[in-house]
Short mmCIF file of C-alpha atoms in Angstrom, two decimals:
data_model
loop_
_atom_site.label_atom_id
_atom_site.label_comp_id
_atom_site.label_asym_id
_atom_site.label_seq_id
_atom_site.Cartn_x
_atom_site.Cartn_y
_atom_site.Cartn_z
CA MET Y 1 9.68 -19.52 27.40
CA LYS Y 2 6.25 -21.17 27.17
CA PHE Y 3 2.94 -19.42 26.67
CA THR Y 4 -0.59 -20.09 25.46
CA VAL Y 5 -2.25 -18.40 22.50
CA ILE Y 6 -6.00 -18.50 21.93
CA ASP Y 7 -6.66 -18.00 18.22
CA GLN Y 8 -9.46 -16.09 16.45
CA ASP Y 9 -11.67 -19.21 16.52
CA GLY Y 10 -11.14 -19.86 20.25
CA ALA Y 11 -8.69 -22.77 19.92
CA GLU Y 12 -5.78 -22.92 22.40
CA HIS Y 13 -2.18 -23.42 21.27
CA ALA Y 14 0.84 -24.05 23.50
CA LEU Y 15 3.82 -22.17 22.05
CA GLU Y 16 7.45 -21.99 22.99
CA GLY Y 17 10.02 -19.46 21.82
CA ALA Y 18 13.48 -18.19 22.53
CA ASP Y 19 13.95 -15.47 25.14
CA GLY Y 20 14.43 -12.02 23.63
CA LEU Y 21 12.14 -12.53 20.63
CA PRO Y 22 8.99 -10.45 20.24
CA LEU Y 23 5.84 -12.55 20.90
CA MET Y 24 4.55 -11.60 17.45
CA GLU Y 25 7.54 -13.33 15.82
CA ILE Y 26 7.00 -16.52 17.82
CA ILE Y 27 3.27 -16.60 17.02
CA HIS Y 28 4.01 -15.96 13.36
CA ALA Y 29 6.68 -18.66 13.17
CA SER Y 30 4.26 -21.18 14.73
CA GLY Y 31 2.02 -20.89 11.65
CA LEU Y 32 -0.88 -19.22 13.49
CA GLU Y 33 -2.58 -16.43 11.57
CA ILE Y 34 -1.23 -13.07 12.70
CA ALA Y 35 -1.00 -10.45 9.96
CA ALA Y 36 1.62 -8.24 11.70
CA GLN Y 37 1.78 -6.30 8.47
CA CYS Y 38 4.31 -3.68 9.54
CA GLY Y 39 6.76 -6.36 10.69
CA GLY Y 40 7.03 -5.09 14.25
CA SER Y 41 7.24 -1.32 13.76
CA ALA Y 42 4.08 -0.54 15.78
CA ALA Y 43 2.58 1.03 12.65
CA CYS Y 44 -0.44 -1.16 11.84
CA ALA Y 45 -2.05 -2.81 14.93
CA THR Y 46 -2.52 -6.13 13.08
CA CYS Y 47 -0.64 -8.03 15.83
CA HIS Y 48 -3.12 -6.82 18.47
CA VAL Y 49 -3.64 -9.28 21.35
CA TYR Y 50 -5.47 -9.36 24.68
CA VAL Y 51 -3.22 -10.25 27.58
CA ASP Y 52 -4.84 -12.37 30.30
CA SER Y 53 -5.80 -10.10 33.22
CA ALA Y 54 -3.50 -11.98 35.61
CA TRP Y 55 -0.60 -10.79 33.49
CA THR Y 56 -1.40 -7.22 32.51
CA ASP Y 57 0.42 -5.65 35.46
CA ARG Y 58 3.42 -7.93 35.16
CA LEU Y 59 4.39 -6.67 31.71
CA PRO Y 60 6.24 -3.40 31.09
CA GLN Y 61 3.84 -0.58 30.22
CA PRO Y 62 3.42 0.30 26.51
CA GLU Y 63 5.79 2.94 25.15
CA GLU Y 64 4.53 6.00 23.26
CA MET Y 65 4.43 4.38 19.79
CA GLU Y 66 2.48 1.35 21.00
CA ALA Y 67 0.12 3.39 23.15
CA SER Y 68 -0.74 5.76 20.33
CA MET Y 69 -1.32 2.87 17.89
CA LEU Y 70 -3.62 1.16 20.40
CA GLU Y 71 -5.65 4.36 20.70
CA MET Y 72 -6.38 4.11 16.99
CA ALA Y 73 -7.01 0.36 16.71
CA GLU Y 74 -10.34 -1.46 16.70
CA ASP Y 75 -11.81 -3.63 19.48
CA VAL Y 76 -9.40 -2.29 22.08
CA ASP Y 77 -9.83 -2.81 25.83
CA GLU Y 78 -7.64 -2.45 28.92
CA GLN Y 79 -5.99 -5.82 28.19
CA SER Y 80 -4.95 -4.81 24.67
CA ARG Y 81 -1.29 -4.89 23.63
CA LEU Y 82 0.68 -5.08 20.40
CA SER Y 83 2.45 -8.44 20.47
CA CYS Y 84 5.35 -7.05 18.44
CA GLN Y 85 6.23 -4.81 21.38
CA ILE Y 86 6.27 -7.52 24.07
CA THR Y 87 9.52 -9.41 24.31
CA ALA Y 88 9.58 -12.98 25.50
CA THR Y 89 11.66 -13.41 28.65
CA HIS Y 90 11.43 -15.97 31.42
CA VAL Y 91 9.18 -13.51 33.27
CA HIS Y 92 6.42 -14.38 30.83
CA ASP Y 93 6.48 -18.16 31.30
CA GLY Y 94 2.85 -19.28 31.46
CA LEU Y 95 1.45 -16.11 29.88
CA ARG Y 96 -1.97 -16.45 28.16
CA ILE Y 97 -2.91 -14.18 25.27
CA THR Y 98 -5.83 -14.04 22.83
CA LEU Y 99 -5.48 -12.89 19.22
CA ALA Y 100 -7.74 -9.89 18.51
CA PRO Y 101 -10.02 -10.01 15.42
CA GLY Y 102 -7.81 -7.43 13.67
CA THR Y 103 -4.93 -9.91 13.45
CA ARG Y 104 -6.80 -11.55 10.56
CA VAL Y 105 -6.74 -9.29 7.48
CA MET F 1 20.81 -8.02 7.87
CA THR F 2 23.08 -9.56 5.24
CA THR F 3 21.43 -12.48 3.48
CA ARG F 4 24.07 -14.11 1.34
CA ASN F 5 22.88 -17.10 -0.59
CA HIS F 6 25.63 -19.70 -0.80
CA ASP F 7 24.77 -20.50 -4.41
CA GLU F 8 25.06 -16.92 -5.52
CA THR F 9 28.12 -14.82 -5.02
CA ASP F 10 29.14 -11.78 -7.01
CA THR F 11 31.66 -13.79 -9.02
CA THR F 12 29.70 -16.96 -9.77
CA LYS F 13 26.27 -15.44 -10.37
CA ASP F 14 24.73 -16.55 -13.68
CA LEU F 15 22.96 -13.50 -15.04
CA SER F 16 22.52 -14.85 -18.56
CA GLY F 17 19.19 -13.98 -20.08
CA LEU F 18 18.32 -11.25 -17.58
CA ASP F 19 19.49 -8.48 -19.88
CA ARG F 20 16.68 -9.26 -22.32
CA PHE F 21 14.31 -7.68 -19.79
CA ASP F 22 14.33 -3.89 -19.47
CA LEU F 23 12.12 -2.56 -16.69
CA LEU F 24 12.04 0.79 -18.51
CA ASP F 25 10.19 -0.91 -21.40
CA PRO F 26 6.39 -0.40 -21.12
CA GLU F 27 5.72 -4.00 -22.20
CA VAL F 28 7.89 -5.39 -19.41
CA GLN F 29 6.29 -2.90 -16.99
CA SER F 30 2.82 -4.12 -17.94
CA ALA F 31 3.67 -7.83 -17.49
CA PRO F 32 6.92 -8.10 -15.49
CA TRP F 33 6.16 -11.65 -14.31
CA ASP F 34 8.72 -13.49 -16.49
CA PHE F 35 11.36 -10.96 -15.45
CA TYR F 36 10.52 -11.53 -11.78
CA LYS F 37 10.64 -15.30 -12.27
CA ALA F 38 14.11 -15.03 -13.79
CA LEU F 39 15.23 -12.78 -10.91
CA HIS F 40 14.00 -15.30 -8.34
CA GLU F 41 15.90 -18.06 -10.14
CA LYS F 42 19.12 -16.15 -10.71
CA CYS F 43 19.46 -12.96 -8.74
CA PRO F 44 17.08 -11.66 -6.02
CA VAL F 45 18.95 -8.33 -5.89
CA TYR F 46 19.79 -7.25 -9.42
CA ARG F 47 21.65 -4.28 -10.84
CA MET F 48 19.79 -3.00 -13.92
CA PRO F 49 22.38 -2.59 -16.69
CA GLN F 50 20.18 0.14 -18.24
CA ASN F 51 20.57 2.69 -15.44
CA GLY F 52 22.46 1.09 -12.56
CA TYR F 53 19.42 0.88 -10.26
CA TYR F 54 19.21 -2.15 -7.95
CA VAL F 55 16.01 -4.19 -8.13
CA ILE F 56 15.24 -5.83 -4.77
CA ALA F 57 13.02 -8.74 -5.89
CA GLY F 58 13.41 -11.49 -3.26
CA TYR F 59 10.77 -11.53 -0.50
CA ASN F 60 13.20 -11.96 2.39
CA GLU F 61 15.67 -9.49 0.88
CA LEU F 62 12.94 -6.87 0.40
CA LYS F 63 11.51 -7.38 3.86
CA SER F 64 14.92 -6.93 5.46
CA ALA F 65 15.55 -3.75 3.44
CA LEU F 66 12.14 -2.28 4.37
CA MET F 67 12.78 -3.06 8.05
CA ASP F 68 16.16 -1.28 7.89
CA PRO F 69 15.54 2.46 7.37
CA ASP F 70 18.98 3.26 8.81
CA ARG F 71 20.65 1.80 5.72
CA PHE F 72 17.84 2.01 3.16
CA SER F 73 16.77 5.64 3.19
CA ASN F 74 13.48 6.96 1.82
CA GLN F 75 14.92 10.38 1.08
CA ALA F 76 14.40 10.18 -2.66
CA MET F 77 13.58 13.42 -4.50
CA ARG F 78 10.93 12.21 -6.93
CA HIS F 79 11.80 14.71 -9.69
CA LYS F 80 15.41 13.47 -9.73
CA MET F 81 14.79 9.72 -9.80
CA LEU F 82 14.02 9.17 -13.45
CA GLN F 83 14.74 12.48 -15.20
CA PRO F 84 18.15 13.84 -16.26
CA SER F 85 19.48 16.60 -13.97
CA LYS F 86 18.89 19.32 -16.55
CA LEU F 87 15.15 18.57 -16.51
CA SER F 88 14.88 18.03 -12.77
CA ASN F 89 16.56 21.42 -12.26
CA ILE F 90 14.04 23.10 -14.57
CA PHE F 91 11.24 21.54 -12.53
CA ALA F 92 12.70 22.60 -9.17
CA ASP F 93 13.47 26.13 -10.40
CA MET F 94 9.94 26.66 -11.71
CA LEU F 95 8.47 25.54 -8.40
CA LYS F 96 10.88 27.73 -6.46
CA GLU F 97 10.04 30.77 -8.55
CA ARG F 98 6.26 30.50 -8.68
CA GLY F 99 5.33 28.00 -6.01
CA TRP F 100 7.15 26.02 -3.33
CA GLU F 101 10.21 23.81 -3.83
CA PRO F 102 9.95 20.03 -3.34
CA TYR F 103 10.59 18.93 0.25
CA LEU F 104 11.04 15.47 1.80
CA THR F 105 8.36 14.43 4.30
CA LEU F 106 6.36 11.31 5.26
CA GLN F 107 7.07 8.49 2.77
CA ARG F 108 10.16 10.40 1.68
CA ALA F 109 11.48 10.97 5.20
CA ASP F 110 13.54 8.83 7.58
CA PRO F 111 13.33 8.49 11.37
CA PRO F 112 13.02 10.43 13.56
CA GLU F 113 11.44 13.13 11.32
CA HIS F 114 9.17 10.58 9.62
CA ARG F 115 7.15 10.03 12.80
CA ARG F 116 6.13 13.69 12.99
CA TYR F 117 4.39 13.51 9.63
CA ARG F 118 3.03 10.00 9.99
CA LYS F 119 1.20 10.85 13.23
CA ILE F 120 -0.88 13.46 11.42
CA ILE F 121 -2.08 11.00 8.78
CA ASP F 122 -2.70 8.24 11.32
CA ARG F 123 -4.97 10.53 13.32
CA VAL F 124 -7.49 10.40 10.46
CA LEU F 125 -6.85 7.23 8.44
CA ASN F 126 -6.70 4.80 11.38
CA PRO F 127 -8.64 1.51 11.70
CA LYS F 128 -10.99 2.92 14.35
CA ASN F 129 -12.03 5.86 12.16
CA VAL F 130 -12.34 3.60 9.13
CA ARG F 131 -14.96 1.55 10.97
CA GLY F 132 -17.02 4.71 11.33
CA LEU F 133 -16.81 5.26 7.58
CA LEU F 134 -18.30 1.90 6.58
CA PRO F 135 -21.91 3.14 6.18
CA ARG F 136 -20.73 6.02 4.00
CA ILE F 137 -18.64 3.71 1.78
CA GLU F 138 -21.56 1.27 1.42
CA GLU F 139 -23.99 4.07 0.58
CA LEU F 140 -21.67 5.46 -2.10
CA SER F 141 -21.00 2.00 -3.50
CA HIS F 142 -24.75 1.42 -4.01
CA GLN F 143 -25.23 4.88 -5.52
CA LEU F 144 -22.52 4.23 -8.09
CA VAL F 145 -23.98 0.82 -9.01
CA ASP F 146 -27.44 2.48 -9.31
CA GLY F 147 -25.90 4.65 -12.00
CA PHE F 148 -25.20 1.75 -14.40
CA ALA F 149 -26.96 -1.43 -13.17
CA ASP F 150 -29.86 -1.17 -15.66
CA ARG F 151 -27.56 -0.67 -18.65
CA GLY F 152 -25.87 -4.10 -18.45
CA GLU F 153 -22.57 -2.40 -19.30
CA CYS F 154 -20.30 0.20 -17.78
CA ASP F 155 -16.93 1.84 -17.91
CA TRP F 156 -15.70 0.13 -14.72
CA ILE F 157 -12.91 2.62 -14.04
CA GLY F 158 -14.81 5.82 -14.86
CA GLU F 159 -18.08 4.81 -13.20
CA TYR F 160 -16.88 2.88 -10.16
CA ALA F 161 -13.19 2.13 -9.54
CA PHE F 162 -12.26 5.82 -9.71
CA PRO F 163 -15.25 7.65 -8.16
CA LEU F 164 -15.53 5.34 -5.12
CA PRO F 165 -12.02 5.77 -3.70
CA GLY F 166 -11.71 9.22 -5.27
CA THR F 167 -14.72 10.56 -3.37
CA ILE F 168 -13.90 8.83 -0.07
CA ILE F 169 -10.29 10.01 0.03
CA ALA F 170 -11.31 13.56 -0.98
CA GLU F 171 -13.74 13.60 1.96
CA GLN F 172 -11.07 12.30 4.34
CA ILE F 173 -8.39 14.73 3.16
CA GLY F 174 -10.92 17.56 3.26
CA LEU F 175 -11.21 18.38 -0.44
CA ASP F 176 -14.38 19.10 -2.41
CA PRO F 177 -15.60 15.71 -3.79
CA SER F 178 -17.17 17.43 -6.80
CA GLU F 179 -13.63 18.14 -8.06
CA ILE F 180 -12.19 14.62 -7.95
CA LYS F 181 -11.32 14.69 -11.66
CA THR F 182 -8.98 17.61 -11.01
CA PHE F 183 -7.38 15.77 -8.07
CA LYS F 184 -6.87 12.69 -10.24
CA LYS F 185 -5.17 14.86 -12.86
CA TRP F 186 -2.90 16.25 -10.14
CA GLY F 187 -2.23 12.78 -8.75
CA ASP F 188 -1.29 11.40 -12.17
CA ASN F 189 0.96 14.41 -12.68
CA ILE F 190 2.75 13.79 -9.38
CA LEU F 191 3.23 10.09 -10.14
CA SER F 192 4.40 10.67 -13.69
CA LEU F 193 7.51 12.45 -12.42
CA PHE F 194 9.03 9.22 -11.11
CA THR F 195 7.33 6.68 -13.34
CA LYS F 196 7.84 8.00 -16.89
CA SER F 197 10.78 9.61 -18.71
CA LYS F 198 9.92 13.13 -19.84
CA THR F 199 10.87 15.66 -22.50
CA GLU F 200 11.68 19.25 -21.47
CA GLU F 201 8.25 20.40 -22.61
CA GLN F 202 6.54 17.67 -20.57
CA MET F 203 8.65 18.55 -17.56
CA ARG F 204 7.60 22.21 -17.80
CA GLU F 205 3.96 21.19 -18.11
CA CYS F 206 4.38 18.92 -15.09
CA ALA F 207 5.73 21.85 -13.06
CA GLU F 208 2.84 24.09 -14.22
CA ILE F 209 0.27 21.55 -12.99
CA GLU F 210 2.07 21.15 -9.66
CA ILE F 211 2.19 24.93 -9.16
CA GLU F 212 -1.56 25.11 -9.90
CA MET F 213 -2.14 22.43 -7.26
CA GLN F 214 0.07 24.18 -4.70
CA HIS F 215 -1.82 27.47 -4.97
CA TYR F 216 -5.17 25.66 -4.69
CA MET F 217 -3.99 23.83 -1.56
CA VAL F 218 -2.61 26.95 0.11
CA LYS F 219 -6.07 28.55 -0.11
CA ILE F 220 -7.64 25.49 1.51
CA PHE F 221 -4.98 25.50 4.25
CA GLU F 222 -5.92 29.11 5.08
CA ASP F 223 -9.59 28.22 5.25
CA ARG F 224 -8.99 25.17 7.49
CA LYS F 225 -6.88 27.24 9.88
CA LYS F 226 -9.90 29.46 10.44
CA ASN F 227 -12.53 26.73 10.16
CA PRO F 228 -11.03 23.43 11.31
CA ARG F 229 -12.94 20.25 10.53
CA ASP F 230 -12.46 16.56 11.17
CA ASP F 231 -10.18 16.01 8.17
CA ILE F 232 -6.51 15.52 7.33
CA ILE F 233 -5.90 19.09 6.15
CA SER F 234 -7.19 20.48 9.45
CA ASN F 235 -4.81 18.17 11.33
CA LEU F 236 -2.00 19.20 9.01
CA VAL F 237 -2.38 22.95 9.49
CA ASN F 238 -3.45 22.98 13.15
CA THR F 239 -0.86 20.94 15.03
CA GLN F 240 -1.62 19.67 18.51
CA GLU F 241 -0.21 21.06 21.73
CA GLY F 242 3.49 20.39 22.14
CA GLU F 243 4.01 19.78 18.43
CA ASP F 244 5.93 22.09 16.10
CA GLU F 245 3.90 23.68 13.36
CA LEU F 246 4.68 22.36 9.90
CA THR F 247 6.03 24.82 7.35
CA LEU F 248 4.02 25.48 4.20
CA GLN F 249 6.59 23.51 2.23
CA GLU F 250 6.15 20.51 4.55
CA GLN F 251 2.37 20.75 4.41
CA LEU F 252 2.45 20.81 0.61
CA SER F 253 4.80 17.83 0.54
CA VAL F 254 2.41 15.77 2.68
CA MET F 255 -0.53 16.78 0.47
CA ASN F 256 1.46 15.88 -2.59
CA GLN F 257 1.87 12.31 -1.33
CA LEU F 258 -1.77 11.97 -0.28
CA ILE F 259 -2.95 13.07 -3.71
CA GLY F 260 -0.31 10.93 -5.43
CA GLY F 261 -0.86 7.86 -3.25
CA GLY F 262 -4.57 8.14 -2.59
CA TYR F 263 -5.99 7.85 -6.08
CA GLU F 264 -4.22 5.55 -8.51
CA THR F 265 -3.43 2.63 -6.19
CA LEU F 266 -6.99 1.75 -5.20
CA ILE F 267 -8.30 2.34 -8.73
CA SER F 268 -5.70 -0.18 -9.89
CA ALA F 269 -6.66 -2.68 -7.15
CA LEU F 270 -10.41 -2.50 -7.84
CA THR F 271 -9.84 -2.76 -11.59
CA HIS F 272 -7.48 -5.73 -11.36
CA GLN F 273 -9.96 -7.44 -9.06
CA MET F 274 -12.78 -7.07 -11.58
CA TRP F 275 -10.45 -8.26 -14.34
CA GLN F 276 -9.54 -11.29 -12.21
CA LEU F 277 -13.24 -12.18 -11.81
CA ILE F 278 -13.50 -12.03 -15.60
CA ARG F 279 -10.35 -14.08 -16.23
CA PHE F 280 -11.08 -16.65 -13.51
CA PRO F 281 -14.88 -17.12 -13.57
CA GLN F 282 -14.83 -19.98 -11.04
CA VAL F 283 -13.71 -17.39 -8.47
CA GLU F 284 -17.03 -15.53 -8.83
CA ALA F 285 -18.93 -18.77 -8.10
CA GLU F 286 -16.75 -19.53 -5.09
CA LEU F 287 -17.16 -16.04 -3.62
CA ARG F 288 -20.93 -16.28 -4.10
CA ALA F 289 -21.00 -19.60 -2.27
CA ASP F 290 -18.85 -18.34 0.61
CA ARG F 291 -18.54 -14.61 1.21
CA SER F 292 -15.85 -15.15 3.84
CA LEU F 293 -13.51 -15.90 0.93
CA ILE F 294 -13.64 -12.24 -0.13
CA ARG F 295 -10.85 -11.52 2.36
CA ASN F 296 -8.58 -14.10 0.69
CA PHE F 297 -9.61 -12.91 -2.76
CA ILE F 298 -8.54 -9.37 -1.91
CA ASN F 299 -5.21 -10.49 -0.45
CA GLU F 300 -4.51 -12.84 -3.35
CA SER F 301 -5.34 -10.07 -5.79
CA LEU F 302 -2.97 -7.65 -4.06
CA ARG F 303 -0.28 -10.31 -4.12
CA TYR F 304 -0.85 -11.36 -7.73
CA GLU F 305 -1.01 -7.92 -9.37
CA SER F 306 0.24 -5.48 -6.75
CA PRO F 307 -0.92 -1.93 -7.58
CA THR F 308 2.39 -0.51 -6.35
CA GLN F 309 4.96 -2.71 -8.04
CA GLY F 310 7.84 -0.78 -6.55
CA LEU F 311 9.10 2.40 -4.87
CA PHE F 312 12.52 3.91 -4.21
CA ARG F 313 15.11 3.48 -1.50
CA ILE F 314 18.63 4.97 -1.40
CA THR F 315 21.46 3.13 0.36
CA LYS F 316 23.18 5.20 3.06
CA GLU F 317 26.19 2.87 3.16
CA GLU F 318 27.48 -0.13 1.22
CA VAL F 319 25.08 -3.02 1.83
CA GLU F 320 25.34 -6.67 0.99
CA LEU F 321 21.93 -8.13 0.24
CA GLY F 322 20.92 -11.39 -1.44
CA GLY F 323 24.49 -12.03 -2.56
CA THR F 324 24.84 -8.63 -4.23
CA THR F 325 26.93 -5.74 -2.97
CA ILE F 326 25.02 -2.47 -3.30
CA PRO F 327 27.33 0.57 -3.11
CA GLU F 328 26.54 3.56 -0.86
CA GLY F 329 24.22 6.09 -2.50
CA SER F 330 22.63 3.60 -4.92
CA VAL F 331 19.04 3.92 -6.07
CA CYS F 332 17.13 0.74 -5.19
CA LEU F 333 13.72 -0.31 -6.48
CA SER F 334 11.82 -1.97 -3.62
CA ARG F 335 9.95 -4.40 -5.81
CA TYR F 336 6.81 -5.42 -3.87
CA GLY F 337 5.26 -6.95 -6.98
CA ALA F 338 8.25 -9.26 -7.42
CA ALA F 339 8.55 -10.25 -3.73
CA ASN F 340 4.87 -11.21 -3.86
CA ARG F 341 5.74 -13.79 -6.54
CA ASP F 342 8.75 -15.27 -4.75
CA PRO F 343 8.36 -19.08 -4.88
CA LYS F 344 10.29 -19.38 -1.60
CA VAL F 345 7.27 -17.85 0.16
CA PHE F 346 4.32 -18.38 -2.20
CA GLN F 347 4.01 -21.81 -3.81
CA SER F 348 3.23 -21.74 -7.56
CA PRO F 349 3.34 -17.94 -7.38
CA ASP F 350 2.08 -17.35 -10.92
CA GLU F 351 -1.22 -19.10 -10.16
CA PHE F 352 -4.20 -17.10 -8.93
CA ASN F 353 -5.47 -19.09 -5.94
CA ILE F 354 -7.93 -17.63 -3.45
CA HIS F 355 -7.35 -20.61 -1.13
CA ARG F 356 -3.66 -19.85 -0.77
CA ASP F 357 -2.26 -20.44 2.71
CA ARG F 358 -1.13 -17.31 4.65
CA VAL F 359 -1.62 -15.06 1.67
CA SER F 360 -1.89 -12.02 3.98
CA GLN F 361 1.93 -12.15 4.22
CA HIS F 362 2.16 -10.31 0.89
CA LEU F 363 4.03 -7.01 0.84
CA ALA F 364 1.60 -5.06 -1.35
CA PHE F 365 1.19 -2.41 1.40
CA GLY F 366 4.90 -2.52 2.22
CA THR F 367 6.11 -3.23 5.75
CA GLY F 368 8.08 -1.43 8.45
CA ILE F 369 7.61 2.19 9.53
CA HIS F 370 6.34 3.22 6.07
CA PHE F 371 3.61 0.56 6.00
CA CYS F 372 0.77 2.06 3.93
CA PRO F 373 -1.24 4.38 6.22
CA GLY F 374 -4.27 3.93 3.94
CA ALA F 375 -4.30 0.12 4.20
CA ALA F 376 -7.29 -0.13 6.55
CA LEU F 377 -9.32 2.29 4.42
CA ALA F 378 -8.37 0.48 1.21
CA ARG F 379 -9.35 -2.90 2.67
CA ALA F 380 -12.70 -1.52 3.80
CA GLU F 381 -13.46 -0.09 0.35
CA MET F 382 -12.47 -3.34 -1.39
CA THR F 383 -14.48 -5.54 1.00
CA ILE F 384 -17.61 -3.43 0.68
CA THR F 385 -17.22 -3.24 -3.08
CA TRP F 386 -17.16 -7.01 -3.61
CA ASN F 387 -20.05 -7.61 -1.24
CA VAL F 388 -22.20 -5.00 -2.99
CA ILE F 389 -21.17 -6.08 -6.50
CA LEU F 390 -21.90 -9.77 -5.80
CA ASP F 391 -25.28 -8.82 -4.32
CA ARG F 392 -26.36 -6.80 -7.30
CA LEU F 393 -24.53 -8.01 -10.44
CA GLU F 394 -23.32 -11.28 -11.95
CA GLY F 395 -21.80 -12.87 -15.07
CA PHE F 396 -18.91 -10.45 -15.63
CA GLU F 397 -17.23 -10.21 -19.03
CA LEU F 398 -15.31 -7.71 -21.12
CA ALA F 399 -17.51 -5.48 -23.29
CA GLU F 400 -14.41 -4.48 -25.30
CA PRO F 401 -11.13 -6.38 -25.66
CA MET F 402 -8.36 -5.29 -23.32
CA PRO F 403 -5.77 -3.04 -24.97
CA CYS F 404 -2.31 -4.53 -25.31
CA PRO F 405 -0.38 -3.79 -23.18
CA ALA F 406 -3.19 -3.46 -20.64
CA HIS F 407 -1.36 -0.93 -18.49
CA GLU F 408 -0.16 2.63 -18.89
CA PRO F 409 3.64 2.88 -19.02
CA SER F 410 4.87 3.22 -15.43
CA LEU F 411 8.11 2.20 -13.73
CA GLN F 412 6.53 1.77 -10.32
CA LEU F 413 2.75 1.34 -10.63
CA LEU F 414 0.32 -0.84 -12.55
CA PRO F 415 -2.34 1.59 -13.83
CA MET F 416 -4.89 -0.11 -16.09
CA LYS F 417 -5.77 1.72 -19.29
CA GLN F 418 -9.44 0.69 -19.35
CA LEU F 419 -11.96 -1.96 -18.38
CA LYS F 420 -15.24 -1.90 -20.30
CA LEU F 421 -17.54 -4.23 -18.41
CA ARG F 422 -20.61 -6.25 -19.39
CA PHE F 423 -22.70 -7.96 -16.70
CA LYS F 424 -26.19 -9.15 -15.80
CA LYS F 425 -28.22 -7.35 -13.20
CA ARG F 426 -29.50 -9.73 -10.54
CA ASP F 427 -33.32 -9.83 -10.50
CA VAL F 428 -33.61 -10.16 -6.75
CA PRO F 429 -30.48 -8.65 -5.23
CA GLU F 430 -29.19 -10.44 -2.17
CA GLN F 431 -28.64 -8.51 1.01
CA THR F 432 -25.68 -10.28 2.55
CA PRO F 433 -24.46 -8.60 5.71
CA ILE F 434 -20.92 -7.33 5.25
CA SER F 435 -18.31 -8.47 7.72
CA LEU F 436 -14.86 -6.95 7.64
#
């Protein structure tokens, strides 16, 4: 699946990753800076991203762990998600996401 | 989850030379770097011949263990980890008789119970709340520097590295900041149980101090039930709708970990960072020229001399990891300090380099569900500290030679014995805006 990541400095990167992987893992493997300190356990909010508004409704809603972590994170808005909790599937082809400031620690 | 290295199997592994390192030896504890280097070369998961504990030293091996709470359990009773059963029984019996018996919560709990305790801590120590604390941390940082700036010398630990985090965490937990020396004594007592071997007399004294702490806390719990505030204790004793109330034993267990985890680690980080500025003076010049490097400096410092070198995990089944078979029920040392010097992940790991690529991948705060809940607060205190210190002071050097070894004996932590600092006060302090 292909998607676009806008980094903390505003630069765009076209990424591609295997279906089934969390987006956080794909972004991390690409070499972009994403702290993701808790390794995908929804316990730190350092993989926080903003999902392009065209896509927010097309993703599954956050589960309890993710929702409660987002309540406690910084710089959160209605497009905020934890990229460790979004799994890449063909549904997301063309998705655009922006790395939140808190991904840089 | 198995990560067998083709070059290393149980039968062909070359362990020669490793037995000259004993992690129970205070000199090795104070400077374990050669031991870690040998482990990375020969054996990333190593059975200590001294006590049969398994040291998980490889970065990838440690990360996979920390992400696997189903097989690597956190249910380690701290009084049983390092002390013979006769002494751990004395400790438990004394607590049972005159206080409350040890209980496993939070860092010492596994899913799903772990989440219940973690939520309570996260409600207070989360990144959003930490942002609100920044003015308070900056104010306190300046006040502490005011206390010694004109002298040109200070006891860095006693006058800054302890009172800054000590006061802030006391305020967040909901304890009286004028008593931080007592809390530090309690914290050291808690940590000593699983970091130092004890005599029977020391074990009894340890229990006495813990009982004193328990009775103090129970009084505060009662007060906070009647007069809730915006602090951790209030959240601990007044659970939210739909949540089960925690028992007194559970509440005390959580407090025990906050007091044990909240003091020594950040003192160690701030003290190592000052020592690094002294040992690597070009770093001070670079940070002055570009304050945005403070972030890298902090991460590199946490990687290079991780305040928590290791903690405990217990295997719930036989696990094969890094070419070593770990039997069910084994005590493992999750060695963050070693993983952070793994050359497979960090090039030239024994060099201190604030320009290191992707240094934030270090495991100094752990990873997985037990990722340090105080990480955001600790980062804020460190970032503010180095901005304030660079604004107001310069030319750091030791006012007294470092003791040798530089650290207190400790199996799991890296507590510095002292740092007597000499510096120059800046004539016209800069006022650089702090960005986190």
